[in-house]
Coordinates of C-alpha atoms in Angstrom, one line a residue:
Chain A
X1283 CA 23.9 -1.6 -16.5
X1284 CA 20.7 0.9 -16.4
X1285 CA 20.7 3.7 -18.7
X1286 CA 22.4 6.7 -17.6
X1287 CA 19.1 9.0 -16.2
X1288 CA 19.1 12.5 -18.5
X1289 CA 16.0 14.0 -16.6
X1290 CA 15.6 13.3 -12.9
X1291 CA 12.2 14.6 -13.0
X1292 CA 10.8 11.9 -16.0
X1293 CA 13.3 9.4 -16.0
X1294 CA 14.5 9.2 -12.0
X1295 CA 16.7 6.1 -11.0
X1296 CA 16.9 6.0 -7.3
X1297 CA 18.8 2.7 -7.4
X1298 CA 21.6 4.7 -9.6
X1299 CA 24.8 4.9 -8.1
X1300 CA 24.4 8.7 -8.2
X1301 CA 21.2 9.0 -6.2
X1302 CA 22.7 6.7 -3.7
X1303 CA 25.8 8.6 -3.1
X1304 CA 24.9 12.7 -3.6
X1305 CA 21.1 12.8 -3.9
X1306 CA 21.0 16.1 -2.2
X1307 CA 21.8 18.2 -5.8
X1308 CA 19.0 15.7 -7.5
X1309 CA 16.5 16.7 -5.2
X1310 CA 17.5 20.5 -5.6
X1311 CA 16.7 20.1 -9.3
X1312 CA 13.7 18.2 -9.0
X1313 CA 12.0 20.5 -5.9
X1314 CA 13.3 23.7 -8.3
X1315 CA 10.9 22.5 -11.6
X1316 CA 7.8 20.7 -10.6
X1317 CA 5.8 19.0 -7.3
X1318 CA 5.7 15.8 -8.7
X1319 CA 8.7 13.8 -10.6
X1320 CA 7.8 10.4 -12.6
X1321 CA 9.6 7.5 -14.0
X1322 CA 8.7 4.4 -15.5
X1323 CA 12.0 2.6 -13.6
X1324 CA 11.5 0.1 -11.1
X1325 CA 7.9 -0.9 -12.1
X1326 CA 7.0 2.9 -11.7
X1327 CA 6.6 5.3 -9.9
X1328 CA 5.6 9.5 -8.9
X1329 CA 8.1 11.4 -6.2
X1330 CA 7.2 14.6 -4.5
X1331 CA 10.2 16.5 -2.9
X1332 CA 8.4 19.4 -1.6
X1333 CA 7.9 20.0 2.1
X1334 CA 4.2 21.0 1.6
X1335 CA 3.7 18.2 -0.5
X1336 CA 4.8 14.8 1.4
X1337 CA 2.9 17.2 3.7
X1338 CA -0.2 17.3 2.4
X1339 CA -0.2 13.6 0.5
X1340 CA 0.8 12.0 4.1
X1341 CA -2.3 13.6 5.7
X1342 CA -4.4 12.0 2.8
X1343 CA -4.8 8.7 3.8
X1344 CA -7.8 8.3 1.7
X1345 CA -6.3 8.3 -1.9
X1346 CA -2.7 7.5 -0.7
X1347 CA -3.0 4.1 1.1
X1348 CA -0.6 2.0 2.8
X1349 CA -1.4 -1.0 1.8
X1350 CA 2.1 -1.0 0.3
X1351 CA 4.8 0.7 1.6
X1352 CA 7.7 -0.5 -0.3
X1353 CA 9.3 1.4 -3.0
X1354 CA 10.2 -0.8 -5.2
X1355 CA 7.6 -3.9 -6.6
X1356 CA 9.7 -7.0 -6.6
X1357 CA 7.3 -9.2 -5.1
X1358 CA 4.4 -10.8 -6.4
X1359 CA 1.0 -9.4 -4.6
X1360 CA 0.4 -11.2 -1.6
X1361 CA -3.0 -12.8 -3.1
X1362 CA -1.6 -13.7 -6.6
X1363 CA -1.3 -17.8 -6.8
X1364 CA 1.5 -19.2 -6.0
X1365 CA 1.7 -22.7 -7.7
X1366 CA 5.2 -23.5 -6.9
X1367 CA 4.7 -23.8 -3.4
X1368 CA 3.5 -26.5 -1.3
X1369 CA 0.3 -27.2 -0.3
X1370 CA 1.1 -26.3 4.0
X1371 CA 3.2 -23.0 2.7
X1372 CA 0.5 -22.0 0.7
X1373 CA -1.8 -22.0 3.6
X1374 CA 0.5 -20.6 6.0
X1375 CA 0.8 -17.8 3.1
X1376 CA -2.4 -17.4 3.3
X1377 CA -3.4 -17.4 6.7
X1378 CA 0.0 -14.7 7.3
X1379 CA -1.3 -12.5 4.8
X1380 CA -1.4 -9.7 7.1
X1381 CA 1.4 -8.2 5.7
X1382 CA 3.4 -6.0 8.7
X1383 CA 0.8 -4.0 10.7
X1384 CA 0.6 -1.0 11.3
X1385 CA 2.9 0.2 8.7
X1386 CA 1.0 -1.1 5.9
X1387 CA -2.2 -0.9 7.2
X1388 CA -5.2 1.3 6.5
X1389 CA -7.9 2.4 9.4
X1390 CA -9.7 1.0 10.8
X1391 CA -7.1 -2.0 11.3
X1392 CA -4.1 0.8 11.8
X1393 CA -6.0 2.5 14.8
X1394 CA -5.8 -0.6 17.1
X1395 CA -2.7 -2.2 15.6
X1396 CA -0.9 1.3 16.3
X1397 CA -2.5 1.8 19.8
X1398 CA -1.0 -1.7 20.2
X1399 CA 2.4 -0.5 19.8
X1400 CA 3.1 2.7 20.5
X1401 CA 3.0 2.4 24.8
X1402 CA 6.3 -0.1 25.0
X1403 CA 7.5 2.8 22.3
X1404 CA 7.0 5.8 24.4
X1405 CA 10.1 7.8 25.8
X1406 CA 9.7 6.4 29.2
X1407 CA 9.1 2.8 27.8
X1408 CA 12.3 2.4 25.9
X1409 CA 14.3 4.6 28.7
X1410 CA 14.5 1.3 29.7
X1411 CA 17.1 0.3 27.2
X1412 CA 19.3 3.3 27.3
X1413 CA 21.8 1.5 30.1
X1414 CA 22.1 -1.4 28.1
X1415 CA 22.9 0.9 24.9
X1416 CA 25.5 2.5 26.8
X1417 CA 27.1 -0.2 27.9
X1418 CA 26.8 -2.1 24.5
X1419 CA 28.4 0.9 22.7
X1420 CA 31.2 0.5 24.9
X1421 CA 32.0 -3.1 24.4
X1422 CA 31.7 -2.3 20.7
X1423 CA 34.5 0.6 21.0
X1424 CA 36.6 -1.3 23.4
X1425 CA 36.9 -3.9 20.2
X1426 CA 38.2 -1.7 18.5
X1427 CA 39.5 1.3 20.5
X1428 CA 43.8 -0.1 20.0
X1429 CA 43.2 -0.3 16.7
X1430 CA 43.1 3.2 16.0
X1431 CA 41.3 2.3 12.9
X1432 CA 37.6 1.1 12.8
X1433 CA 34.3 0.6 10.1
X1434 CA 32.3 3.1 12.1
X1435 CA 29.5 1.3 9.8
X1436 CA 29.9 -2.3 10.1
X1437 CA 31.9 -2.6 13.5
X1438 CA 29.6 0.6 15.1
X1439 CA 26.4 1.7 13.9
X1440 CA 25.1 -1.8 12.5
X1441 CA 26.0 -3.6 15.8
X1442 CA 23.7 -1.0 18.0
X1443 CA 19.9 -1.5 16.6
X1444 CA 20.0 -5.2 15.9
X1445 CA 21.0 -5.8 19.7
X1446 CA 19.0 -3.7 21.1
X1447 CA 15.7 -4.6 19.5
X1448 CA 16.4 -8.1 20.0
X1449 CA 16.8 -7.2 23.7
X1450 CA 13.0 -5.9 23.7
X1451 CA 11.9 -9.0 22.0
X1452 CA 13.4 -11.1 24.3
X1453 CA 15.3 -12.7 21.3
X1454 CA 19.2 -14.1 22.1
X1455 CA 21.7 -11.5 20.9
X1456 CA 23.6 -14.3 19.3
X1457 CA 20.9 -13.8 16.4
X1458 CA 22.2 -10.3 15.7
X1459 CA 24.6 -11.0 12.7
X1460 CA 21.1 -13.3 11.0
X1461 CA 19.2 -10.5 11.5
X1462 CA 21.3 -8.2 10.1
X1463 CA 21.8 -10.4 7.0
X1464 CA 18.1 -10.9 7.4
X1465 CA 17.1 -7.4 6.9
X1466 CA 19.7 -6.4 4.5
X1467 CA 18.1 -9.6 2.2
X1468 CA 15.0 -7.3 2.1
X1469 CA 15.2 -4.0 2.3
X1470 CA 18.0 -3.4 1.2
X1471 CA 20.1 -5.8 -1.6
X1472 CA 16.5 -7.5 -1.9
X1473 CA 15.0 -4.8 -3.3
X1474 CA 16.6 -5.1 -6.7
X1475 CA 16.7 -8.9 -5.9
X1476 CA 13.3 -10.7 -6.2
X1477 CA 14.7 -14.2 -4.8
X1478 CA 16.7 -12.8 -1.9
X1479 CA 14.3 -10.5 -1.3
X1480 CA 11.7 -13.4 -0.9
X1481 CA 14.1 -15.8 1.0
X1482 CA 14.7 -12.9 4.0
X1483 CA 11.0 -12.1 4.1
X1484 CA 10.3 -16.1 4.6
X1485 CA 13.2 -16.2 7.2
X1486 CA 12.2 -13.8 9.5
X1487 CA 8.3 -14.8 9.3
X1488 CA 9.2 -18.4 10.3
X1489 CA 11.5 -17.2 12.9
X1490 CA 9.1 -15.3 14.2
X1491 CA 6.7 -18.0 13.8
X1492 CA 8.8 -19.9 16.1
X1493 CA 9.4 -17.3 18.6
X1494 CA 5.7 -16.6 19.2
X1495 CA 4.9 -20.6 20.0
X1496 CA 7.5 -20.0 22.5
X1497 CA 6.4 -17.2 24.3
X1498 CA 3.0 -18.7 24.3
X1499 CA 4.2 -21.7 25.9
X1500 CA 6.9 -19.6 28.3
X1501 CA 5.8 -15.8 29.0
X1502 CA 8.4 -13.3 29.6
X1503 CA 8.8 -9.4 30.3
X1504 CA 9.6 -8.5 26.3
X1505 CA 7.1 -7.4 23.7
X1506 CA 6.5 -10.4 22.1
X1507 CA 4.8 -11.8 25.4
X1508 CA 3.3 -8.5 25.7
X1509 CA 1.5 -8.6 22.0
X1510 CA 0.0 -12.1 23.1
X1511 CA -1.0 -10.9 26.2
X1512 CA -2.8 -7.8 24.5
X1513 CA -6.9 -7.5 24.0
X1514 CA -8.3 -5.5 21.4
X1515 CA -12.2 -5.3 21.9
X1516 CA -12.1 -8.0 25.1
X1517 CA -10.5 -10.5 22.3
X1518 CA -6.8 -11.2 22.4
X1519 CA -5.0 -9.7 19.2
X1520 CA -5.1 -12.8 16.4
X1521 CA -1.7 -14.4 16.3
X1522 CA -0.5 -14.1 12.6
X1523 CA -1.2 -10.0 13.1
X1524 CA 1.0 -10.6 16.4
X1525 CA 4.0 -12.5 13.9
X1526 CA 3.1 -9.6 11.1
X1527 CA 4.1 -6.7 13.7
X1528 CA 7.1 -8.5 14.9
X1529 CA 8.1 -9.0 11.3
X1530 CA 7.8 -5.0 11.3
X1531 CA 10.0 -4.6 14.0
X1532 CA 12.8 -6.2 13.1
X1533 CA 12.4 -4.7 9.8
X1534 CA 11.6 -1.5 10.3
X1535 CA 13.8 -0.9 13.7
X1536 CA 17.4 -2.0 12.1
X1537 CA 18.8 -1.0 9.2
X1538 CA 16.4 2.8 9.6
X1539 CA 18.6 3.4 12.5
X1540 CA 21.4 2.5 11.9
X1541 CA 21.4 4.1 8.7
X1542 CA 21.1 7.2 10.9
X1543 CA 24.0 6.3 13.5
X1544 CA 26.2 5.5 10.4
X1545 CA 25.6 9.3 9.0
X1546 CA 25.6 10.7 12.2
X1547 CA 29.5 9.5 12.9
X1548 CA 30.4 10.0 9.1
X1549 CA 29.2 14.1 9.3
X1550 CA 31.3 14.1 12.7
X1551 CA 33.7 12.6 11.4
X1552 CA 34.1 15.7 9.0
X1553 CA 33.0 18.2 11.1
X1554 CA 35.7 18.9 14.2
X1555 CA 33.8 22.4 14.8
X1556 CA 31.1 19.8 15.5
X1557 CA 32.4 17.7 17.3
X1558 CA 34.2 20.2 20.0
X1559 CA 30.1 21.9 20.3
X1560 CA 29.0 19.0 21.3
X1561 CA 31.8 18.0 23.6
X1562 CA 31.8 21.5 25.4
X1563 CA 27.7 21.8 25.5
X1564 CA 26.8 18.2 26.5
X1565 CA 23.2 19.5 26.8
X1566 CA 23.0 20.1 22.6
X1567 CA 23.0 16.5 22.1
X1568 CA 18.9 16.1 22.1
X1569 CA 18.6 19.2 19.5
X1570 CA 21.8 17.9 17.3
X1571 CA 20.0 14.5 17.0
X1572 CA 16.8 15.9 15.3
X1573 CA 19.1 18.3 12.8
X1574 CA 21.2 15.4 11.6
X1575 CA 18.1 13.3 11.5
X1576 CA 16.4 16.4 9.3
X1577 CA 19.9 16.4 7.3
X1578 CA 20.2 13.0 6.5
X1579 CA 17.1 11.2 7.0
X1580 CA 17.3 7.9 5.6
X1581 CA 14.1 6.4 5.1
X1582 CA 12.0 6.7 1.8
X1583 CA 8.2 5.2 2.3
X1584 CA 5.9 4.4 -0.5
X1585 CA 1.8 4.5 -0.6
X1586 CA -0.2 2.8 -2.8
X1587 CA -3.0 5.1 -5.1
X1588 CA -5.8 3.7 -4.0
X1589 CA -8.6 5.6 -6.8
X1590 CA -7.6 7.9 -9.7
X1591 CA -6.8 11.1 -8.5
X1592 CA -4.8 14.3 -9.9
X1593 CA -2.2 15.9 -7.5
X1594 CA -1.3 19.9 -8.5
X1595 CA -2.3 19.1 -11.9
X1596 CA -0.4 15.6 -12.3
X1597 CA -2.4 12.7 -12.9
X1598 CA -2.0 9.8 -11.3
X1599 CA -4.2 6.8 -11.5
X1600 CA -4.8 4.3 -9.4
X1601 CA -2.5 1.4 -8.8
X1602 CA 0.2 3.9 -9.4
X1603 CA 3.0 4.2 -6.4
X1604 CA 4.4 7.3 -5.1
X1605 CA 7.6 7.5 -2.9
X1606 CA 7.4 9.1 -0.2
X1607 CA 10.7 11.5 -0.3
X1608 CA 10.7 12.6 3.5
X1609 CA 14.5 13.3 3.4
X1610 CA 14.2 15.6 0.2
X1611 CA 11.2 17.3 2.3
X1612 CA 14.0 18.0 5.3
X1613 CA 15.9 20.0 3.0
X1614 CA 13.4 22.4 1.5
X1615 CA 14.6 25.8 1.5
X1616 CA 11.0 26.9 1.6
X1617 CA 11.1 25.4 5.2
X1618 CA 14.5 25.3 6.3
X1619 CA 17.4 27.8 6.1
X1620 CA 20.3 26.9 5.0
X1621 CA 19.1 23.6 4.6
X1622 CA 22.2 21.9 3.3
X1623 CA 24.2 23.0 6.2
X1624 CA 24.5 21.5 9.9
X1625 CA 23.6 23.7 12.6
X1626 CA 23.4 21.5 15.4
X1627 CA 21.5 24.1 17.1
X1628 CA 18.6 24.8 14.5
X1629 CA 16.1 26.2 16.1
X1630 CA 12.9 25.7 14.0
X1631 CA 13.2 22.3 12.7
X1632 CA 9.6 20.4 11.8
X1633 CA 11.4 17.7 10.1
X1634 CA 9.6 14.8 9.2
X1635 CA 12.3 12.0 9.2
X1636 CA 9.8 10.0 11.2
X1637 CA 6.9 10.8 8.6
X1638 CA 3.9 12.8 9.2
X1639 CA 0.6 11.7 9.9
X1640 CA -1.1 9.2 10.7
X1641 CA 2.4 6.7 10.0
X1642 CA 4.5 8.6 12.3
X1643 CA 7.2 6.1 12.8
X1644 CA 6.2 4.2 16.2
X1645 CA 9.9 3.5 17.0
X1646 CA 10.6 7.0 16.7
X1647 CA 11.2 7.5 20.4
X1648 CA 13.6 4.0 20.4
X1649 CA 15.4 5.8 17.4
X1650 CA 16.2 9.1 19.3
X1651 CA 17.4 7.1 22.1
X1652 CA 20.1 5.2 20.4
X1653 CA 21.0 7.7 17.9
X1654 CA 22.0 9.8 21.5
X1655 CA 23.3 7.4 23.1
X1656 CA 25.9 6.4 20.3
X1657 CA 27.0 9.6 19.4
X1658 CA 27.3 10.4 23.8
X1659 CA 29.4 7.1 24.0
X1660 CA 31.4 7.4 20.7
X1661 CA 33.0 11.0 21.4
X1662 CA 33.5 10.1 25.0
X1663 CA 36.0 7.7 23.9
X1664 CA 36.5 9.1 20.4
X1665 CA 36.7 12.0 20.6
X1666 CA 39.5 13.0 17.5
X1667 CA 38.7 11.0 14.3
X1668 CA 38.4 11.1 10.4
X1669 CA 37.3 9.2 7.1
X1670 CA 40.0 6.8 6.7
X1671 CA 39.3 8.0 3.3
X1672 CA 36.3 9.4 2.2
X1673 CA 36.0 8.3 -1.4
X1674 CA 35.9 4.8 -0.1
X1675 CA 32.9 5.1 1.5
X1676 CA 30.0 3.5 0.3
X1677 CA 26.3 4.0 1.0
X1678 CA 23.0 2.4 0.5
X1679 CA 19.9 3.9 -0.6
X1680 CA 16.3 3.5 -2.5
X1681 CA 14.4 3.0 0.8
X1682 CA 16.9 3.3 3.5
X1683 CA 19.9 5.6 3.3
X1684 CA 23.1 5.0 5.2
X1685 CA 26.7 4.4 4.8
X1686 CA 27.3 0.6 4.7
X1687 CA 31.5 0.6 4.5
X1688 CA 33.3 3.4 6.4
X1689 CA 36.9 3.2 7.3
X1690 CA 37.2 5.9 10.5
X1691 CA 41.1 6.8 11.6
X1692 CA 41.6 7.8 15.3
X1693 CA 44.7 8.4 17.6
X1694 CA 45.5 4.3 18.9
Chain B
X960 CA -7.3 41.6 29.8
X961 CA -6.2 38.7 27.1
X962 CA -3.4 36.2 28.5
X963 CA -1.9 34.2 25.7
X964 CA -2.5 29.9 26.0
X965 CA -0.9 27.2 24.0
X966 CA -3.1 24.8 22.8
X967 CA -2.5 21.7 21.0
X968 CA -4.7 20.6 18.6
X969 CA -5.7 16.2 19.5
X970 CA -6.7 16.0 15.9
X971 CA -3.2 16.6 14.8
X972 CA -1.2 15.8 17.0
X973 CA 0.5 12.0 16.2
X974 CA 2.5 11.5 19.3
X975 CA 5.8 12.8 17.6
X976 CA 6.8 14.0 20.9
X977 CA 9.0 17.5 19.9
X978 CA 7.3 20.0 22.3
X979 CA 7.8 17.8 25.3
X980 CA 11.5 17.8 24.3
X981 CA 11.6 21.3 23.4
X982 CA 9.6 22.7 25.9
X983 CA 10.2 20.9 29.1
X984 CA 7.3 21.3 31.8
X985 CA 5.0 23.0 29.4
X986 CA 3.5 20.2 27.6
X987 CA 2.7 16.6 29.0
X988 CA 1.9 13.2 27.0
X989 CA 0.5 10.2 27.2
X990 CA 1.6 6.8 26.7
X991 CA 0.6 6.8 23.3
X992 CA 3.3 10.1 23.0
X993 CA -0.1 12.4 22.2
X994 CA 0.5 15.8 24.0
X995 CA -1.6 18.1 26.2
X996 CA -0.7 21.1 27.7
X997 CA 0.2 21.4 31.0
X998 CA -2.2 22.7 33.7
X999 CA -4.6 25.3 31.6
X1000 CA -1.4 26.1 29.2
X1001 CA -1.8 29.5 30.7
X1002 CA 1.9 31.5 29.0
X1003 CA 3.2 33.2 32.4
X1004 CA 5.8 35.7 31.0
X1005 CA 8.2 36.2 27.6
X1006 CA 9.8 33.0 28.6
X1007 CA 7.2 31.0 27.9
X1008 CA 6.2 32.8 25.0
X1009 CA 9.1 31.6 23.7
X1010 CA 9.5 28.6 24.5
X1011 CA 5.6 27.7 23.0
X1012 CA 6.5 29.6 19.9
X1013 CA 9.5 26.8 19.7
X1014 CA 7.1 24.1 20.3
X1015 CA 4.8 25.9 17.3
X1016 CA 7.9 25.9 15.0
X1017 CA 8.7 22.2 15.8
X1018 CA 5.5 20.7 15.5
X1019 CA 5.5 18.6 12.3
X1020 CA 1.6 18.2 12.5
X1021 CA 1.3 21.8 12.9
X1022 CA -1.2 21.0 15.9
X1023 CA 0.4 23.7 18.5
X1024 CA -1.3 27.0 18.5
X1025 CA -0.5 30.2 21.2
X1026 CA -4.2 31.8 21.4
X1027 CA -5.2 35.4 23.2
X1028 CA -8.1 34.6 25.4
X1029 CA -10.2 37.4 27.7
X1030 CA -9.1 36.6 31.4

């Protein structure tokens, strides 16, 4: 058991059990006395929680690089030896050591690798997908619609992103429930958990692997084919980058949004007034996703100091990591009003649940999509519901926020 | 005679894709999710006064701007 944290601005645990469950007062307290909080937890770290400041350390992509992205070092560097493994791993290592661009690369290699991605990512692109969402939302309620019980977490929100991404990869849907597992092994219960951590990470690259020597041999209309198929400078894109960026979107594209499904349907959940808005003004639906996106965004970056630097008098040298704390930014009250409460119609909202700069989150488009699709689908059927009870839910947190276990009630 | 424009700023702007949401026909973007304005982003009337100053207040990047220009 960790020590108990006395000051959450030189001594933060954002692993604790409280930061996991209630951050929002923790943040309060650390925006309220300085722009940059510290601990030495977790191989250390510096946290900004002010609006201006993710702000401004975002848009410096000089001193705060993205070579590592992850906000907790578990791992060992990807170009320390590795003496326990074999001979062929160790070259595979080496020649995959491209770690999962664009998210953790610097320009110039994030200006192609980004331009890469983002057209099968734009809002007509993954338009797409919505009829599939819809109709997979639906299966997923009619499981459990006679119940009138449900885990709006595990049975709901977790089923949605897996599926769907897996569509767009042209991957069998009969993989979800690995992925899942997958993803949770290292982002989420890996992140404390060096071995598991390691195990998912090697999982999903030699799946991957596999999956790219099969679309090279057999084409298709899904994004793997398309990243082989892609040129960058009249040379097609190098193969282990291809394999790094798929690695990203499985990562990146699961547990992020389904994080933010899971809130979404546990605020509703306790919010009939909400519900009934959104029922009688169908139309609300696109602004209500970015405010409960801005109210509980879930996902906490990390960038790697790249030269000594000093930020509003705080000194941080270089090798030093600093979280990136975009869902403390969303609830600055320098920024936003009321910024604690849900108003579905907010009307100047510049979150940055997606980031800001130069790492906006590619899938953001993909994210908005399912987010509104779920919550569309969900009251249509569900309209009357509750926490089975709400001290029994449990959330995850450190890099990706969400409840994980959430009993829901609903008239059978 | 000024007339107001919105402009958006390519510099900024990251493909985030909340004006085109927020102010439908006013903005366009590309398949990257990088906005222009439509037309000359010429602001007709108090409507779409308003409806740019929404797409200012939005903006994460901060790359929308309503200008006064000489007609």
């Amino acid at each position: 058991m960790a020590e108990p944290v006395k000051d959450w601005t030189t001594d933060y645990d954002i692993f604790s059990r409280e930061y996991i469950k209630d951050p929002f007062p923790i943040w309060d307290d650390i925006r309220g006395k300085c722009p940059v909080a510290h601990t030495d937890r977790w191989g250390g770290s510096f946290m900004p929680t002010r609006y201006e400041d993710l702000f401004d350390i975002a848009k410096n992509i000089q001193t705060y690089s993205s070579r590592n992205v992850l906000v907790a070092d578990v791992m060992p560097a990807p170009d320390q030896e590795r003496p326990e493994l074999t001979e062929d791993e160790q070259e595979l290592v080496q020649q995959y050591n491209v770690g999962a661009p664009p998210i953790t690369s610097d320009p110039p290699v994030h200006t192609w690798a980004r331009k890469l991605l983002l057209p099968p990512f734009s809002v007509t692109s993954v338009a797409r997908y919505e009829q599939e969402t819809r109709e997979l939302c639906n299966e997923l309620i009619d499981a459990v619609i006679k119940n009138g019980r449900a885990d709006g977490a595990v049975d709901y929100a977790q089923q949605i992103p897996p599926r769907v991404i897996a569509s767009m990869l042209g991957i069998p849907k009969e993989m979800t429930a690995t992925f899942t597992e997958w993803v949770r092994g290292f982002l989420e219960l890996g992140l404390t958990d060096p071995e598991l951590r390691e195990q998912s990470a090697r999982s999903i690259f030699e799946f991957m692997i596999g999956q790219v020597q099969q679309r090279k041999e057999n084409p298709g209309d899904d994004l793997i084919s398309y990243l082989l198929k892609a040129e960058v400078d009249g040379a097609p894109v190098p193969e282990p980058h291809v394999v790094g960026t798929c690695f990203l979107l499985l990562v990146a594209g699961i547990d992020t949004t389904w994080s933010s499904i899971g809130s979404a349907i546990w605020h509703l959940a306790q919010h009939p007034e909400h519900r009934k808005q959104l029922i009688e003004e169908p139309a609300l639906i696109d602004n209500a996703v970015e405010e409960l996106l801005r109210a509980y965004s879930p996902v906490t970056m990390a960038r790697y100091v790249a030269e000594d630097t000093e930020y509003k008098g705080c000194p941080i040298s270089e090798g030093s990591k600093v979280l990136m704390n975009f869902p403390a930014a969303n609830r600055d009250p320098q920024v936003f009003e009321h910024p604690d409460e849900v108003i579905l119609d907010r009307e100047k909202n510049p979150h940055i649940a997606f980031g800001v700069g130069i790492h906006r989150c590619a899938g953001s488009n993909l994210a908005r999509m399912e987010m509104k699709v779920s919550i569309q689908e969900w009251l249509k059927r569900i309209p009357d519901y509750r926490l089975e009870d709400p001290d029994a839910v449990t959330w995850a947190g450190g890099q990706v926020r969400g409840p994980r276990k959430m009993g829901v009630v609903f008239p059978s | 005679m000024t007339v107001k424009k919105v402009t958006v700023d390519s510099e900024k702007c990251q493909g985030h894709n909340r004006c085109y949401a927020m102010a439908p026909g006013m903005f366009k973007v590309d398949e990257y999710g990088y906005a222009t304005p439509r037309g000359e982003g010429t602001l007709a009337g108090q409507k779409d006064i308003e409806l740019a100053q929404r797409a200012v207040e939005n903006c994460p990047e901060r790359a929308i701007e309503i200008i006064e220009v000489e007609d």
